[in-house]
Amino acid sequence: MSITRLIGRRTIRSFSHITTLLTFASMLLRMLYRRPGEGRTLVRRVALEQIYYTAVQALFVIIPVALIIGSAIIIQFSKLSGQYDLGNIAVILIVRELGPAITALLIILRSATAVTIETGYMKVLHEIDALEMSGINVLWFICIPRLVGITTAILFLFVVFDIVAIIGGYAVVWTVTYLPVGNFLRQIAGAITVADIAVGLFKAVCFGITITVTSTYHGLNVQKQITEIPVAASRAAVECFFYCLVINVLISALFYL
Amino acid sequence: MKWIELEDYVLPVSGESPRLERFSFSISKGDVCWLDTGVTEYAHLFFKALATLAYPLEGRYHFVGECLDFLKPDSILQVKKTIGYITTPSALISNRSLRENLTLMRNYTDNDLSARIDDETFDLCRHFSIADKIDLRPEDLEQADMRSAIVIREIRKATRLLLLEKPEIYLGHAGFFLYDWLLRSLMDKGVPVVFTSDDKNFIDSVSNRALVLHDGRLHERQ
């Protein structure tokens, strides 16, 4: 097979895959908008469980990560900038870019792979069939709670990450180093705008939808073999991360260029 | 009146799995069909077609006279929840207790989170000796207990059709007596049944129709 044909075939396959994911996303969003009457209470409970697993349990991971990244950035840029632009740099790096991206990465590592594996197992062990045979809509019962749970969790963790990285990072640097970061918090307050927070939150929502759609799609797409599950989990994680990076760049370009 | 009718049905080929050639099949109240097939995969595929778990490449599915639209999953779900599906692939939901598994359908339909099992279901749990294991998850149960729970769940909802795979061995010899009694009581009520079995006595005593499914071709034995 010639290299051109190979590239062409891969491109077509990728576009087809992205179109399928977009169709799946639109099905989920339509269902979320429609909110069928049956199963609402159960779906709400599963969504709350998902928020607990994805947001509350992830706090023990995101807080140290935010502290480490926040202090590292403040240390590096306090030397480099001589304090003048430290607030601006912190806002640009942490609130606009790293906050949503690192939060998404942690959610992908902790929850997206778990969701793919869980739904993959449910598919292989015929539990999805069992749900359907009980008259339960799988998209409504399995995917929507994860969509709501993961998106809410990313929003919450994004805010936590920003606060811990900026304030915690500042506290760490102020406590353990002699670097001159005296005006840092005032500079942050002057640099941050409502648009920065709104764009960060918008990114978090987009990441939540992307991660849930990609991970549940790969889980539900597992067919018969249990050996398909690790492959699906790996593909889901890589795709989630790649799509989130692309979306991050697109949103940044849209709002800040 | 035909309760379920599959007309000019063709089931898709997927990889190495078997396919069913174009066939038509109907079942009415009181029909008890024995499915004679040498290969389990064919039986599974046929059961999946009847349970609307496998969508056809061509053909129509009539449910109580109404043609189903497979592009409308909600209407298909209404059909699924009236069909009892007791086969080897039938499963319990593993991250929920036995009690939650047995009440899941009612909780979903009625938007009710109470895990109260109705008296009739609980009596069945007692008869199948799983009443004291009701709050355990499937991973903590023996296979026979899991299958007993599946039988109870499916029998309690089966009003239009019951699909059974080898009932004589599904619960083992110990559980067959009770299972057999339950099946016969449903058959007496006129619930149509399609089943596979190797037990000649059982076949002769319950079936009034015989289907042959060999090499993907389905026909009725006269």
Short mmCIF file of C-alpha atoms in Angstrom, two decimals:
data_model
loop_
_atom_site.label_atom_id
_atom_site.label_comp_id
_atom_site.label_asym_id
_atom_site.label_seq_id
_atom_site.Cartn_x
_atom_site.Cartn_y
_atom_site.Cartn_z
CA MET A 1 0.00 0.00 0.00
CA SER A 2 1.39 3.39 -0.95
CA ILE A 3 2.07 5.96 1.74
CA THR A 4 -0.46 8.37 0.21
CA ARG A 5 -3.18 5.75 0.31
CA LEU A 6 -2.29 4.88 3.88
CA ILE A 7 -2.46 8.53 4.98
CA GLY A 8 -5.73 9.00 3.09
CA ARG A 9 -7.30 5.94 4.64
CA ARG A 10 -6.20 6.95 8.14
CA THR A 11 -7.53 10.49 7.63
CA ILE A 12 -10.92 9.21 6.48
CA ARG A 13 -11.05 6.79 9.43
CA SER A 14 -10.18 9.59 11.88
CA PHE A 15 -12.84 11.91 10.46
CA SER A 16 -15.38 9.12 10.56
CA HIS A 17 -14.47 8.41 14.21
CA ILE A 18 -14.75 12.09 15.17
CA THR A 19 -18.12 12.34 13.39
CA THR A 20 -19.35 9.29 15.34
CA LEU A 21 -18.19 10.85 18.62
CA LEU A 22 -19.93 14.14 17.75
CA THR A 23 -23.14 12.25 16.93
CA PHE A 24 -22.89 10.38 20.24
CA ALA A 25 -22.29 13.69 22.06
CA SER A 26 -25.34 15.26 20.40
CA MET A 27 -27.46 12.22 21.41
CA LEU A 28 -26.36 12.61 25.03
CA LEU A 29 -26.91 16.38 25.09
CA ARG A 30 -30.36 15.96 23.51
CA MET A 31 -31.23 13.35 26.11
CA LEU A 32 -29.97 15.63 28.90
CA TYR A 33 -32.16 18.43 27.53
CA ARG A 34 -35.17 16.12 27.13
CA ARG A 35 -34.71 14.53 30.58
CA PRO A 36 -37.00 11.48 30.28
CA GLY A 37 -39.41 11.05 33.18
CA GLU A 38 -38.49 7.43 33.89
CA GLY A 39 -35.48 6.80 36.09
CA ARG A 40 -34.83 10.43 37.07
CA THR A 41 -34.38 9.64 40.76
CA LEU A 42 -32.04 6.76 40.02
CA VAL A 43 -30.05 8.82 37.50
CA ARG A 44 -29.72 11.64 40.03
CA ARG A 45 -28.35 9.21 42.62
CA VAL A 46 -25.82 7.73 40.18
CA ALA A 47 -24.77 11.28 39.18
CA LEU A 48 -24.17 12.16 42.84
CA GLU A 49 -22.12 8.98 43.29
CA GLN A 50 -20.10 9.96 40.21
CA ILE A 51 -19.48 13.45 41.61
CA TYR A 52 -18.25 11.86 44.84
CA TYR A 53 -15.88 9.47 43.02
CA THR A 54 -14.61 12.05 40.54
CA ALA A 55 -14.55 15.27 42.56
CA VAL A 56 -14.37 14.53 46.28
CA GLN A 57 -12.00 11.55 46.08
CA ALA A 58 -9.79 13.41 43.58
CA LEU A 59 -9.21 16.26 46.05
CA PHE A 60 -6.41 14.26 47.69
CA VAL A 61 -4.62 14.17 44.36
CA ILE A 62 -5.37 17.60 42.94
CA ILE A 63 -4.41 19.61 46.03
CA PRO A 64 -0.76 18.40 46.22
CA VAL A 65 -0.42 18.60 42.43
CA ALA A 66 -1.76 22.19 42.44
CA LEU A 67 0.58 23.13 45.29
CA ILE A 68 3.62 21.69 43.50
CA ILE A 69 2.79 23.30 40.16
CA GLY A 70 1.78 26.62 41.76
CA SER A 71 4.98 26.90 43.80
CA ALA A 72 7.17 25.83 40.86
CA ILE A 73 5.66 28.49 38.60
CA ILE A 74 5.89 31.21 41.24
CA ILE A 75 9.53 30.31 42.01
CA GLN A 76 10.59 30.29 38.36
CA PHE A 77 8.79 33.45 37.34
CA SER A 78 9.58 35.45 40.46
CA LYS A 79 13.26 35.11 39.49
CA LEU A 80 12.67 35.65 35.79
CA SER A 81 10.31 38.58 35.92
CA GLY A 82 11.68 40.34 38.95
CA GLN A 83 8.09 40.45 40.28
CA TYR A 84 6.81 42.99 37.80
CA ASP A 85 4.65 40.63 35.74
CA LEU A 86 4.35 37.81 38.22
CA GLY A 87 0.60 38.31 38.77
CA ASN A 88 -0.11 38.45 35.05
CA ILE A 89 2.04 35.42 34.34
CA ALA A 90 0.38 33.43 37.09
CA VAL A 91 -3.08 34.33 35.77
CA ILE A 92 -2.14 33.49 32.20
CA LEU A 93 -0.47 30.22 33.07
CA ILE A 94 -2.54 28.90 35.94
CA VAL A 95 -6.06 30.25 35.46
CA ARG A 96 -6.19 30.34 31.68
CA GLU A 97 -4.11 27.36 30.61
CA LEU A 98 -2.70 25.00 33.22
CA GLY A 99 -5.72 24.94 35.55
CA PRO A 100 -8.18 23.45 33.07
CA ALA A 101 -5.54 21.30 31.34
CA ILE A 102 -4.07 19.72 34.50
CA THR A 103 -7.54 19.19 35.97
CA ALA A 104 -8.62 17.46 32.75
CA LEU A 105 -5.49 15.33 32.76
CA LEU A 106 -6.09 14.18 36.33
CA ILE A 107 -9.73 13.39 35.58
CA ILE A 108 -8.67 11.42 32.52
CA LEU A 109 -6.12 9.42 34.53
CA ARG A 110 -8.47 8.78 37.45
CA SER A 111 -11.99 8.66 36.04
CA ALA A 112 -12.09 8.42 32.24
CA THR A 113 -10.13 5.16 32.25
CA ALA A 114 -12.31 3.87 35.11
CA VAL A 115 -15.49 4.74 33.20
CA THR A 116 -14.23 3.00 30.04
CA ILE A 117 -13.22 -0.10 31.97
CA GLU A 118 -16.48 -0.21 33.93
CA THR A 119 -18.71 0.17 30.87
CA GLY A 120 -16.48 -2.22 28.89
CA TYR A 121 -16.88 -4.88 31.59
CA MET A 122 -20.62 -4.27 31.70
CA LYS A 123 -20.74 -4.83 27.95
CA VAL A 124 -18.63 -8.01 27.96
CA LEU A 125 -20.46 -9.48 30.97
CA HIS A 126 -23.84 -8.77 29.30
CA GLU A 127 -24.89 -6.36 32.05
CA ILE A 128 -25.79 -3.77 29.43
CA ASP A 129 -28.15 -6.34 27.88
CA ALA A 130 -29.59 -7.03 31.34
CA LEU A 131 -30.29 -3.31 31.83
CA GLU A 132 -31.95 -3.07 28.43
CA MET A 133 -34.04 -6.16 29.12
CA SER A 134 -35.30 -4.38 32.24
CA GLY A 135 -36.50 -1.51 30.05
CA ILE A 136 -33.68 0.77 31.19
CA ASN A 137 -32.28 3.25 28.69
CA VAL A 138 -28.51 2.72 28.85
CA LEU A 139 -27.64 6.22 27.63
CA TRP A 140 -29.86 7.76 30.30
CA PHE A 141 -28.80 5.42 33.10
CA ILE A 142 -25.08 4.93 32.35
CA CYS A 143 -23.89 7.90 30.28
CA ILE A 144 -25.90 10.89 31.54
CA PRO A 145 -24.93 10.51 35.24
CA ARG A 146 -21.29 10.29 34.16
CA LEU A 147 -21.67 13.32 31.91
CA VAL A 148 -23.21 15.37 34.71
CA GLY A 149 -20.85 13.97 37.36
CA ILE A 150 -17.61 14.36 35.45
CA THR A 151 -18.47 17.83 34.11
CA THR A 152 -19.48 19.07 37.56
CA ALA A 153 -16.34 17.50 39.03
CA ILE A 154 -14.06 19.22 36.50
CA LEU A 155 -15.71 22.59 37.20
CA PHE A 156 -15.26 22.12 40.94
CA LEU A 157 -11.70 20.79 40.69
CA PHE A 158 -10.70 23.55 38.28
CA VAL A 159 -11.70 26.17 40.86
CA VAL A 160 -9.90 24.22 43.60
CA PHE A 161 -6.79 23.86 41.45
CA ASP A 162 -6.63 27.60 40.70
CA ILE A 163 -7.11 28.64 44.31
CA VAL A 164 -4.63 26.11 45.70
CA ALA A 165 -2.04 26.73 42.97
CA ILE A 166 -2.13 30.52 43.44
CA ILE A 167 -2.72 30.98 47.15
CA GLY A 168 -1.12 27.71 48.28
CA GLY A 169 1.80 28.14 45.90
CA TYR A 170 2.31 31.67 47.20
CA ALA A 171 2.17 30.42 50.79
CA VAL A 172 4.71 27.67 50.09
CA VAL A 173 7.12 30.06 48.37
CA TRP A 174 6.68 32.72 51.07
CA THR A 175 7.26 30.13 53.81
CA VAL A 176 10.21 28.16 52.51
CA THR A 177 12.13 30.62 50.31
CA TYR A 178 13.46 34.18 50.53
CA LEU A 179 12.20 35.11 47.08
CA PRO A 180 10.61 38.56 46.84
CA VAL A 181 6.91 37.80 46.24
CA GLY A 182 5.42 40.44 48.51
CA ASN A 183 2.96 42.03 46.06
CA PHE A 184 1.98 38.79 44.41
CA LEU A 185 -1.59 38.49 45.64
CA ARG A 186 -2.30 42.18 44.88
CA GLN A 187 -0.92 41.68 41.37
CA ILE A 188 -3.12 38.61 40.89
CA ALA A 189 -6.18 40.56 42.02
CA GLY A 190 -5.31 43.29 39.53
CA ALA A 191 -4.57 40.92 36.68
CA ILE A 192 -7.49 38.52 36.85
CA THR A 193 -10.66 39.44 34.97
CA VAL A 194 -14.16 37.99 34.87
CA ALA A 195 -13.40 36.79 31.34
CA ASP A 196 -10.47 34.70 32.62
CA ILE A 197 -12.71 32.88 35.08
CA ALA A 198 -15.56 32.52 32.56
CA VAL A 199 -13.26 31.11 29.86
CA GLY A 200 -11.72 28.69 32.38
CA LEU A 201 -15.17 27.49 33.39
CA PHE A 202 -16.21 27.18 29.74
CA LYS A 203 -13.12 25.08 29.06
CA ALA A 204 -13.95 22.88 32.04
CA VAL A 205 -17.48 22.25 30.71
CA CYS A 206 -16.13 21.39 27.23
CA PHE A 207 -13.53 19.06 28.75
CA GLY A 208 -16.18 17.35 30.89
CA ILE A 209 -18.36 16.65 27.86
CA THR A 210 -15.39 15.52 25.76
CA ILE A 211 -14.01 13.18 28.42
CA THR A 212 -17.38 11.58 29.19
CA VAL A 213 -18.38 11.14 25.55
CA THR A 214 -15.03 9.62 24.57
CA SER A 215 -14.68 7.31 27.56
CA THR A 216 -18.26 5.98 27.54
CA TYR A 217 -18.19 5.56 23.76
CA HIS A 218 -15.06 3.41 23.92
CA GLY A 219 -16.48 1.39 26.83
CA LEU A 220 -19.78 0.71 25.11
CA ASN A 221 -17.99 -0.10 21.86
CA VAL A 222 -16.25 -3.12 23.40
CA GLN A 223 -17.75 -6.22 21.80
CA LYS A 224 -17.13 -9.68 23.21
CA GLN A 225 -13.59 -10.18 24.41
CA ILE A 226 -12.33 -9.10 27.80
CA THR A 227 -8.95 -8.38 26.16
CA GLU A 228 -10.60 -5.51 24.26
CA ILE A 229 -11.08 -3.57 27.50
CA PRO A 230 -7.47 -2.47 28.20
CA VAL A 231 -7.11 -1.48 24.55
CA ALA A 232 -10.32 0.56 24.77
CA ALA A 233 -9.20 2.19 28.04
CA SER A 234 -5.83 3.14 26.59
CA ARG A 235 -7.36 4.55 23.38
CA ALA A 236 -9.98 6.46 25.37
CA ALA A 237 -7.36 8.04 27.65
CA VAL A 238 -5.09 9.10 24.79
CA GLU A 239 -8.01 10.45 22.74
CA CYS A 240 -9.49 12.32 25.71
CA PHE A 241 -6.15 14.02 26.38
CA PHE A 242 -5.58 14.90 22.74
CA TYR A 243 -9.11 16.29 22.24
CA CYS A 244 -8.84 18.32 25.45
CA LEU A 245 -5.54 19.85 24.29
CA VAL A 246 -7.04 20.75 20.91
CA ILE A 247 -10.14 22.24 22.54
CA ASN A 248 -7.93 24.16 24.99
CA VAL A 249 -5.98 25.74 22.14
CA LEU A 250 -9.13 26.50 20.12
CA ILE A 251 -10.87 28.20 23.05
CA SER A 252 -7.73 30.17 23.96
CA ALA A 253 -7.36 31.30 20.35
CA LEU A 254 -11.03 32.25 20.17
CA PHE A 255 -11.02 34.36 23.33
CA TYR A 256 -7.52 35.74 23.61
CA LEU A 257 -6.31 36.36 20.06
CA MET B 1 -53.73 -13.06 17.50
CA LYS B 2 -49.98 -13.31 16.97
CA TRP B 3 -48.23 -11.74 19.93
CA ILE B 4 -44.84 -11.58 18.27
CA GLU B 5 -44.07 -11.92 14.59
CA LEU B 6 -40.72 -11.68 12.85
CA GLU B 7 -41.14 -11.27 9.11
CA ASP B 8 -38.40 -11.80 6.50
CA TYR B 9 -35.78 -11.41 9.18
CA VAL B 10 -32.07 -11.39 8.32
CA LEU B 11 -29.55 -11.03 11.10
CA PRO B 12 -26.24 -9.42 10.30
CA VAL B 13 -22.91 -11.11 9.97
CA SER B 14 -20.31 -9.91 12.43
CA GLY B 15 -16.88 -11.45 12.10
CA GLU B 16 -16.88 -15.17 12.76
CA SER B 17 -20.25 -15.27 14.52
CA PRO B 18 -23.10 -17.24 12.95
CA ARG B 19 -25.80 -15.62 10.84
CA LEU B 20 -29.43 -16.52 10.44
CA GLU B 21 -30.73 -16.89 6.90
CA ARG B 22 -33.92 -15.03 5.99
CA PHE B 23 -36.72 -16.42 8.14
CA SER B 24 -40.21 -15.68 9.40
CA PHE B 25 -41.54 -16.72 12.78
CA SER B 26 -44.56 -15.95 14.87
CA ILE B 27 -45.74 -16.91 18.33
CA SER B 28 -49.11 -16.56 20.00
CA LYS B 29 -50.59 -16.98 23.44
CA GLY B 30 -50.18 -20.53 24.68
CA ASP B 31 -47.40 -21.51 22.26
CA VAL B 32 -44.51 -23.42 23.79
CA CYS B 33 -41.78 -23.88 21.16
CA TRP B 34 -38.87 -26.21 21.57
CA LEU B 35 -35.90 -24.97 19.59
CA ASP B 36 -33.80 -27.84 18.29
CA THR B 37 -30.33 -26.61 17.44
CA GLY B 38 -26.97 -28.30 17.63
CA VAL B 39 -24.99 -25.07 17.96
CA THR B 40 -25.58 -22.86 21.02
CA GLU B 41 -24.53 -19.68 19.16
CA TYR B 42 -27.47 -20.04 16.77
CA ALA B 43 -29.87 -20.39 19.69
CA HIS B 44 -28.35 -17.31 21.36
CA LEU B 45 -28.70 -15.31 18.16
CA PHE B 46 -32.31 -16.40 17.68
CA PHE B 47 -33.11 -15.55 21.31
CA LYS B 48 -31.43 -12.16 20.87
CA ALA B 49 -33.56 -11.52 17.79
CA LEU B 50 -36.75 -12.36 19.69
CA ALA B 51 -35.63 -10.25 22.66
CA THR B 52 -34.86 -7.32 20.29
CA LEU B 53 -31.27 -7.34 21.52
CA ALA B 54 -29.99 -8.06 17.99
CA TYR B 55 -31.24 -5.62 15.40
CA PRO B 56 -32.05 -7.07 11.97
CA LEU B 57 -30.32 -6.19 8.74
CA GLU B 58 -33.65 -6.66 6.98
CA GLY B 59 -37.15 -7.60 8.05
CA ARG B 60 -39.90 -6.45 10.38
CA TYR B 61 -40.70 -7.18 14.02
CA HIS B 62 -44.39 -7.01 14.92
CA PHE B 63 -45.22 -6.82 18.60
CA VAL B 64 -48.92 -7.39 19.32
CA GLY B 65 -49.69 -6.30 15.76
CA GLU B 66 -47.54 -3.18 15.83
CA CYS B 67 -44.41 -2.94 13.67
CA LEU B 68 -41.40 -1.86 15.74
CA ASP B 69 -39.17 0.97 14.64
CA PHE B 70 -35.62 0.06 15.63
CA LEU B 71 -34.60 3.70 15.25
CA LYS B 72 -36.75 4.52 18.29
CA PRO B 73 -34.96 2.84 21.21
CA ASP B 74 -37.59 3.96 23.74
CA SER B 75 -40.33 1.97 22.04
CA ILE B 76 -38.03 -1.06 21.82
CA LEU B 77 -37.35 -0.81 25.57
CA GLN B 78 -41.09 -1.07 26.25
CA VAL B 79 -41.04 -4.41 24.40
CA LYS B 80 -37.89 -5.65 26.08
CA LYS B 81 -39.27 -5.24 29.57
CA THR B 82 -42.11 -7.67 28.86
CA ILE B 83 -39.79 -10.45 27.68
CA GLY B 84 -38.19 -12.86 30.13
CA TYR B 85 -34.67 -13.73 29.00
CA ILE B 86 -33.13 -16.63 30.90
CA THR B 87 -30.06 -17.77 28.99
CA THR B 88 -26.38 -18.34 29.75
CA PRO B 89 -25.44 -14.74 28.86
CA SER B 90 -28.14 -13.30 31.19
CA ALA B 91 -26.48 -11.36 33.99
CA LEU B 92 -26.99 -9.41 37.18
CA ILE B 93 -25.61 -5.88 37.58
CA SER B 94 -22.38 -6.50 39.47
CA ASN B 95 -22.08 -3.22 41.39
CA ARG B 96 -25.54 -3.57 42.94
CA SER B 97 -26.82 -5.89 45.63
CA LEU B 98 -29.24 -8.71 44.88
CA ARG B 99 -32.02 -6.60 46.41
CA GLU B 100 -31.15 -3.64 44.14
CA ASN B 101 -31.00 -5.97 41.14
CA LEU B 102 -34.46 -7.27 41.88
CA THR B 103 -35.94 -3.83 42.46
CA LEU B 104 -33.98 -1.97 39.75
CA MET B 105 -36.68 -2.12 37.08
CA ARG B 106 -39.39 -0.93 39.48
CA ASN B 107 -37.12 1.79 40.91
CA TYR B 108 -36.39 3.01 37.40
CA THR B 109 -39.97 2.95 36.14
CA ASP B 110 -41.61 4.36 39.28
CA ASN B 111 -38.82 6.84 40.17
CA ASP B 112 -38.70 5.24 43.57
CA LEU B 113 -35.51 4.56 45.48
CA SER B 114 -36.99 2.37 48.19
CA ALA B 115 -35.45 -1.08 48.04
CA ARG B 116 -38.56 -2.88 49.29
CA ILE B 117 -39.10 -6.19 47.57
CA ASP B 118 -42.72 -7.14 47.03
CA ASP B 119 -44.06 -10.17 48.91
CA GLU B 120 -44.34 -12.43 45.87
CA THR B 121 -40.73 -11.82 44.83
CA PHE B 122 -39.51 -12.31 48.38
CA ASP B 123 -41.41 -15.61 48.61
CA LEU B 124 -39.61 -16.74 45.46
CA CYS B 125 -36.28 -15.69 47.01
CA ARG B 126 -37.14 -17.81 50.05
CA HIS B 127 -38.06 -20.80 47.89
CA PHE B 128 -34.78 -20.50 45.97
CA SER B 129 -32.87 -20.10 49.28
CA ILE B 130 -31.46 -16.67 48.49
CA ALA B 131 -33.59 -14.64 50.91
CA ASP B 132 -30.76 -14.43 53.44
CA LYS B 133 -28.30 -13.32 50.74
CA ILE B 134 -30.45 -10.50 49.47
CA ASP B 135 -28.05 -7.74 50.50
CA LEU B 136 -24.96 -9.36 49.01
CA ARG B 137 -23.47 -8.35 45.69
CA PRO B 138 -23.24 -10.88 42.83
CA GLU B 139 -19.48 -11.33 43.41
CA ASP B 140 -20.25 -12.76 46.86
CA LEU B 141 -22.73 -15.32 45.55
CA GLU B 142 -22.47 -18.82 44.11
CA GLN B 143 -23.36 -19.16 40.44
CA ALA B 144 -26.55 -21.08 41.32
CA ASP B 145 -27.68 -18.19 43.56
CA MET B 146 -27.01 -15.65 40.81
CA ARG B 147 -28.96 -17.72 38.33
CA SER B 148 -31.81 -18.11 40.82
CA ALA B 149 -31.95 -14.32 41.11
CA ILE B 150 -31.97 -14.00 37.31
CA VAL B 151 -34.82 -16.51 37.09
CA ILE B 152 -36.84 -14.59 39.70
CA ARG B 153 -36.18 -11.21 38.03
CA GLU B 154 -37.13 -12.45 34.58
CA ILE B 155 -40.12 -14.55 35.55
CA ARG B 156 -41.60 -11.67 37.53
CA LYS B 157 -41.57 -9.45 34.45
CA ALA B 158 -42.28 -11.95 31.64
CA THR B 159 -45.76 -11.27 30.40
CA ARG B 160 -45.43 -11.53 26.63
CA LEU B 161 -42.67 -14.05 26.01
CA LEU B 162 -40.25 -16.23 27.92
CA LEU B 163 -36.94 -17.31 26.39
CA LEU B 164 -35.20 -20.19 28.12
CA GLU B 165 -31.92 -21.93 27.52
CA LYS B 166 -31.74 -25.49 28.79
CA PRO B 167 -33.88 -25.07 31.92
CA GLU B 168 -32.99 -28.58 33.10
CA ILE B 169 -29.37 -27.56 33.74
CA TYR B 170 -29.69 -23.79 34.27
CA LEU B 171 -30.11 -24.06 38.04
CA GLY B 172 -28.61 -27.52 38.38
CA HIS B 173 -30.61 -30.60 39.30
CA ALA B 174 -31.40 -29.27 42.76
CA GLY B 175 -33.11 -26.15 41.48
CA PHE B 176 -34.86 -27.68 38.50
CA PHE B 177 -37.89 -28.99 40.40
CA LEU B 178 -38.89 -25.49 41.55
CA TYR B 179 -37.94 -23.87 38.24
CA ASP B 180 -39.99 -26.46 36.35
CA TRP B 181 -42.99 -25.79 38.57
CA LEU B 182 -42.66 -22.03 38.00
CA LEU B 183 -42.37 -22.43 34.24
CA ARG B 184 -45.40 -24.67 34.05
CA SER B 185 -47.47 -22.20 36.08
CA LEU B 186 -46.52 -19.48 33.57
CA MET B 187 -47.29 -21.76 30.63
CA ASP B 188 -50.69 -22.52 32.18
CA LYS B 189 -51.37 -18.78 32.15
CA GLY B 190 -50.70 -18.81 28.40
CA VAL B 191 -47.34 -17.01 28.39
CA PRO B 192 -45.62 -18.12 25.17
CA VAL B 193 -42.25 -19.78 25.61
CA VAL B 194 -39.32 -20.56 23.33
CA PHE B 195 -36.76 -22.88 24.87
CA THR B 196 -33.84 -25.14 24.13
CA SER B 197 -33.45 -28.39 26.01
CA ASP B 198 -31.84 -31.80 25.88
CA ASP B 199 -34.31 -33.31 28.34
CA LYS B 200 -36.75 -35.38 26.27
CA ASN B 201 -39.25 -35.77 29.11
CA PHE B 202 -39.40 -32.02 29.65
CA ILE B 203 -39.69 -31.34 25.92
CA ASP B 204 -42.48 -33.87 25.43
CA SER B 205 -44.42 -32.72 28.44
CA VAL B 206 -44.44 -28.96 27.79
CA SER B 207 -43.89 -28.19 24.10
CA ASN B 208 -46.63 -27.92 21.49
CA ARG B 209 -44.38 -26.71 18.64
CA ALA B 210 -40.89 -27.69 17.49
CA LEU B 211 -38.50 -25.46 15.61
CA VAL B 212 -35.33 -26.64 13.92
CA LEU B 213 -32.40 -24.25 13.55
CA HIS B 214 -29.53 -25.80 11.67
CA ASP B 215 -26.76 -24.01 9.79
CA GLY B 216 -28.57 -20.72 10.23
CA ARG B 217 -31.82 -21.96 8.65
CA LEU B 218 -34.96 -21.96 10.74
CA HIS B 219 -37.98 -24.10 9.94
CA GLU B 220 -40.85 -25.59 11.87
CA ARG B 221 -41.09 -29.34 12.32
CA GLN B 222 -44.60 -30.51 11.53
#
